[in-house]
Short mmCIF file of C-alpha atoms and ligand atoms in Angstrom, two decimals:
data_model
loop_
_atom_site.label_atom_id
_atom_site.label_comp_id
_atom_site.label_asym_id
_atom_site.label_seq_id
_atom_site.Cartn_x
_atom_site.Cartn_y
_atom_site.Cartn_z
CA MET A 1 -29.05 -14.42 21.37
CA GLY A 2 -27.62 -11.09 22.57
CA GLY A 3 -28.72 -7.47 22.36
CA PRO A 4 -28.21 -5.40 19.20
CA GLU A 5 -24.69 -4.27 20.27
CA ILE A 6 -23.59 -7.89 20.69
CA GLU A 7 -25.23 -9.05 17.45
CA HIS A 8 -23.54 -6.18 15.59
CA LEU A 9 -20.16 -7.19 17.03
CA ILE A 10 -20.69 -10.80 15.97
CA ALA A 11 -21.76 -9.73 12.46
CA LEU A 12 -18.56 -7.64 12.05
CA LEU A 13 -16.29 -10.39 13.43
CA ALA A 14 -17.87 -12.93 11.05
CA LYS A 15 -16.64 -10.87 8.07
CA LEU A 16 -12.96 -11.22 9.08
CA PRO A 17 -10.74 -13.65 7.13
CA GLY A 18 -10.85 -17.19 8.54
CA MET A 19 -13.97 -16.41 10.56
CA GLY A 20 -17.49 -17.69 10.12
CA PRO A 21 -20.65 -17.19 12.20
CA ARG A 22 -19.65 -19.91 14.70
CA SER A 23 -16.09 -18.71 15.34
CA ALA A 24 -17.37 -15.11 15.45
CA ARG A 25 -19.76 -16.08 18.27
CA ARG A 26 -16.97 -17.90 20.11
CA THR A 27 -14.61 -14.93 19.78
CA ALA A 28 -17.28 -12.44 20.82
CA LEU A 29 -18.03 -14.52 23.90
CA LYS A 30 -14.32 -14.70 24.89
CA LEU A 31 -14.09 -10.92 24.55
CA LEU A 32 -17.34 -10.18 26.36
CA GLN A 33 -16.32 -12.31 29.32
CA GLN A 34 -13.37 -9.95 29.97
CA PRO A 35 -14.42 -6.53 28.68
CA GLU A 36 -11.83 -4.52 30.61
CA LYS A 37 -8.90 -6.88 30.19
CA ARG A 38 -9.42 -8.11 26.62
CA MET A 39 -11.92 -6.01 24.81
CA LEU A 40 -11.03 -2.39 25.55
CA PRO A 41 -7.25 -2.89 24.88
CA LEU A 42 -8.18 -4.58 21.56
CA ALA A 43 -10.56 -1.76 20.67
CA LYS A 44 -7.87 0.83 21.47
CA ALA A 45 -5.23 -1.06 19.44
CA MET A 46 -7.62 -1.14 16.48
CA VAL A 47 -8.36 2.59 16.67
CA ASP A 48 -4.64 3.40 17.05
CA ALA A 49 -3.66 1.18 14.09
CA ALA A 50 -6.50 2.52 11.92
CA ARG A 51 -5.39 6.11 12.57
CA ALA A 52 -1.68 5.35 12.08
CA VAL A 53 -1.76 3.16 8.95
CA LYS A 54 -0.22 4.60 5.79
CA THR A 55 0.51 3.18 2.35
CA CYS A 56 4.20 3.67 1.50
CA ALA A 57 4.40 5.95 -1.54
CA VAL A 58 7.60 4.19 -2.67
CA CYS A 59 6.77 0.48 -2.43
CA GLY A 60 3.09 0.17 -1.46
CA ASN A 61 3.72 -1.53 1.91
CA LEU A 62 1.44 -0.76 4.86
CA ASP A 63 3.18 0.83 7.85
CA SER A 64 2.72 3.71 10.28
CA THR A 65 5.37 5.75 8.45
CA ASP A 66 5.69 6.85 4.81
CA PRO A 67 8.18 5.86 3.43
CA CYS A 68 7.83 2.57 5.30
CA ALA A 69 10.48 1.25 7.71
CA ILE A 70 11.88 -1.06 4.99
CA CYS A 71 12.31 1.69 2.38
CA ALA A 72 13.86 3.98 5.04
CA ASP A 73 16.26 1.32 6.38
CA PRO A 74 19.86 2.20 5.31
CA HIS A 75 20.97 -1.40 5.92
CA ARG A 76 18.72 -2.91 3.22
CA ASP A 77 20.30 -4.00 -0.08
CA ARG A 78 19.12 -1.28 -2.48
CA ALA A 79 20.32 -3.23 -5.52
CA LEU A 80 17.37 -5.62 -5.17
CA ILE A 81 13.66 -4.90 -5.64
CA CYS A 82 11.30 -7.83 -5.09
CA VAL A 83 7.91 -7.48 -6.81
CA VAL A 84 5.03 -9.14 -4.93
CA GLU A 85 1.29 -9.28 -5.53
CA GLY A 86 0.19 -8.07 -2.12
CA VAL A 87 1.33 -6.81 1.27
CA GLY A 88 0.67 -10.32 2.69
CA ASP A 89 3.42 -11.72 0.44
CA LEU A 90 5.81 -8.96 1.57
CA TRP A 91 5.06 -9.71 5.21
CA ALA A 92 5.60 -13.46 4.61
CA LEU A 93 9.04 -12.75 3.11
CA GLU A 94 9.93 -10.42 5.98
CA ARG A 95 8.81 -12.97 8.57
CA SER A 96 11.11 -15.58 6.99
CA GLY A 97 14.08 -13.19 7.30
CA ILE A 98 15.68 -14.56 4.11
CA TYR A 99 15.50 -11.43 1.98
CA ARG A 100 17.26 -8.13 2.73
CA GLY A 101 16.42 -6.06 -0.35
CA LEU A 102 13.57 -3.66 -1.10
CA TYR A 103 10.04 -4.42 -2.34
CA HIS A 104 7.37 -3.28 -4.75
CA VAL A 105 3.73 -4.21 -4.08
CA LEU A 106 1.88 -4.62 -7.38
CA GLY A 107 -1.59 -4.80 -5.85
CA GLY A 108 -2.70 -7.96 -7.70
CA THR A 109 -2.07 -9.72 -10.99
CA LEU A 110 -3.46 -9.23 -14.46
CA SER A 111 -6.68 -11.23 -14.72
CA ALA A 112 -8.91 -11.46 -17.77
CA LEU A 113 -11.61 -13.22 -15.74
CA GLY A 114 -11.33 -10.89 -12.74
CA GLY A 115 -11.33 -7.80 -14.99
CA VAL A 116 -7.90 -6.64 -13.74
CA GLY A 117 -5.97 -4.70 -16.40
CA PRO A 118 -2.56 -2.98 -16.43
CA GLU A 119 -4.14 0.30 -15.25
CA ASP A 120 -5.33 -1.41 -12.04
CA LEU A 121 -1.80 -2.39 -10.98
CA ASN A 122 0.97 -0.32 -9.39
CA ALA A 123 3.27 -0.91 -12.39
CA ASP A 124 3.99 2.67 -13.54
CA ALA A 125 5.68 3.36 -10.21
CA LEU A 126 7.80 0.21 -10.65
CA LEU A 127 8.83 1.30 -14.14
CA ALA A 128 9.72 4.74 -12.77
CA ARG A 129 11.88 3.16 -10.05
CA ALA A 130 13.67 1.04 -12.67
CA GLN A 131 14.21 4.04 -14.95
CA GLU A 132 15.54 6.14 -12.08
CA GLY A 133 18.16 3.46 -11.53
CA GLN A 134 16.75 2.24 -8.22
CA GLY A 135 17.81 -1.39 -8.01
CA ARG A 136 20.02 -3.40 -10.33
CA GLU A 137 17.90 -6.53 -10.15
CA ILE A 138 14.12 -6.75 -10.10
CA ILE A 139 12.90 -10.11 -8.76
CA LEU A 140 9.40 -11.09 -9.84
CA ALA A 141 7.96 -13.10 -6.93
CA LEU A 142 4.42 -13.66 -8.17
CA GLY A 143 2.25 -16.71 -7.53
CA ALA A 144 2.63 -19.83 -9.70
CA THR A 145 -0.79 -19.28 -11.26
CA VAL A 146 -1.72 -18.59 -14.89
CA ASP A 147 -2.38 -14.95 -13.94
CA GLY A 148 0.94 -14.76 -12.06
CA ALA A 149 2.83 -16.09 -15.11
CA THR A 150 0.98 -13.72 -17.48
CA THR A 151 1.80 -10.79 -15.22
CA ALA A 152 5.47 -11.80 -14.96
CA HIS A 153 5.77 -11.93 -18.79
CA TRP A 154 4.08 -8.57 -19.14
CA LEU A 155 6.34 -6.98 -16.48
CA SER A 156 9.55 -8.36 -17.99
CA ASP A 157 8.55 -6.92 -21.41
CA LEU A 158 7.71 -3.59 -19.74
CA LEU A 159 11.05 -3.47 -17.88
CA ARG A 160 13.23 -4.71 -20.77
CA PRO A 161 14.24 -1.21 -22.03
CA SER A 162 15.43 -0.25 -18.50
CA ALA A 163 18.97 -1.03 -17.39
CA VAL A 164 17.89 -3.63 -14.82
CA THR A 165 18.18 -7.41 -14.69
CA VAL A 166 14.76 -9.02 -14.34
CA THR A 167 14.58 -12.42 -12.63
CA ARG A 168 11.77 -14.73 -11.48
CA VAL A 169 11.66 -16.85 -8.35
CA GLY A 170 12.40 -20.47 -9.14
CA GLN A 171 11.18 -23.92 -8.23
CA GLY A 172 9.49 -24.43 -4.93
CA VAL A 173 6.40 -22.36 -5.55
CA PRO A 174 3.81 -25.08 -6.17
CA ILE A 175 1.58 -24.72 -9.23
CA GLY A 176 -1.40 -22.58 -8.32
CA GLY A 177 0.30 -21.51 -5.08
CA THR A 178 0.81 -18.02 -3.71
CA LEU A 179 3.91 -16.82 -1.88
CA GLU A 180 1.99 -15.99 1.27
CA GLY A 181 1.01 -19.64 1.78
CA LEU A 182 4.57 -21.02 1.66
CA ASP A 183 6.66 -22.14 4.61
CA ASP A 184 9.91 -20.25 5.24
CA GLY A 185 12.19 -23.01 3.84
CA THR A 186 10.28 -23.21 0.55
CA LEU A 187 10.26 -19.41 0.31
CA ALA A 188 14.03 -19.29 0.83
CA ALA A 189 14.57 -21.96 -1.85
CA ALA A 190 12.31 -20.09 -4.27
CA ILE A 191 14.21 -16.82 -3.78
CA ARG A 192 17.63 -18.51 -4.09
CA ALA A 193 16.63 -20.44 -7.23
CA ARG A 194 15.67 -17.35 -9.21
CA ARG A 195 16.38 -17.27 -12.91
CA SER A 196 16.42 -14.78 -15.72
CA ALA A 197 12.92 -13.73 -16.81
ZN1 ZN B 201 8.15 1.21 1.39
#
């Protein structure tokens, strides 16, 4: 349909989440119709973001600073650390504005089928934070899946010797659901209805 540059662009767009070959073609066309106004600013924003992005050494969030803006914010409630599977869950909680504590990004859940073991998760750093006395309560906000439940049990056993209270988010997270997919009201209810793990 187009030259090699255009086909390459479409092939890359088609790999993005929520995109397929058809929507990639549509997006490429929209961009190509306004190269100066749409395409070059987008290309610059992508280069700038790619060069600036850092993984926070404290919590695992993605930001342009390390520690991230959340970890560095003196107004956050440092007594609370909310453990999430991925950065998408953290961003969903932030967008809802219902939680004012700190985070810890685990980087997934234990999964026998997916071959994910304890060594693949960012759990040692969480244990270190608990042992250093960072946070009085650790809230496990993992998805309501079998793997999420297995991971929550494993983490609460791991954290038991530390002087922290471990809680789990309550009702509201539908079975099989992930935090990222919840609306703000359901997220707020899940965080409020947390119980001892
Ligand atoms: Zn951070």
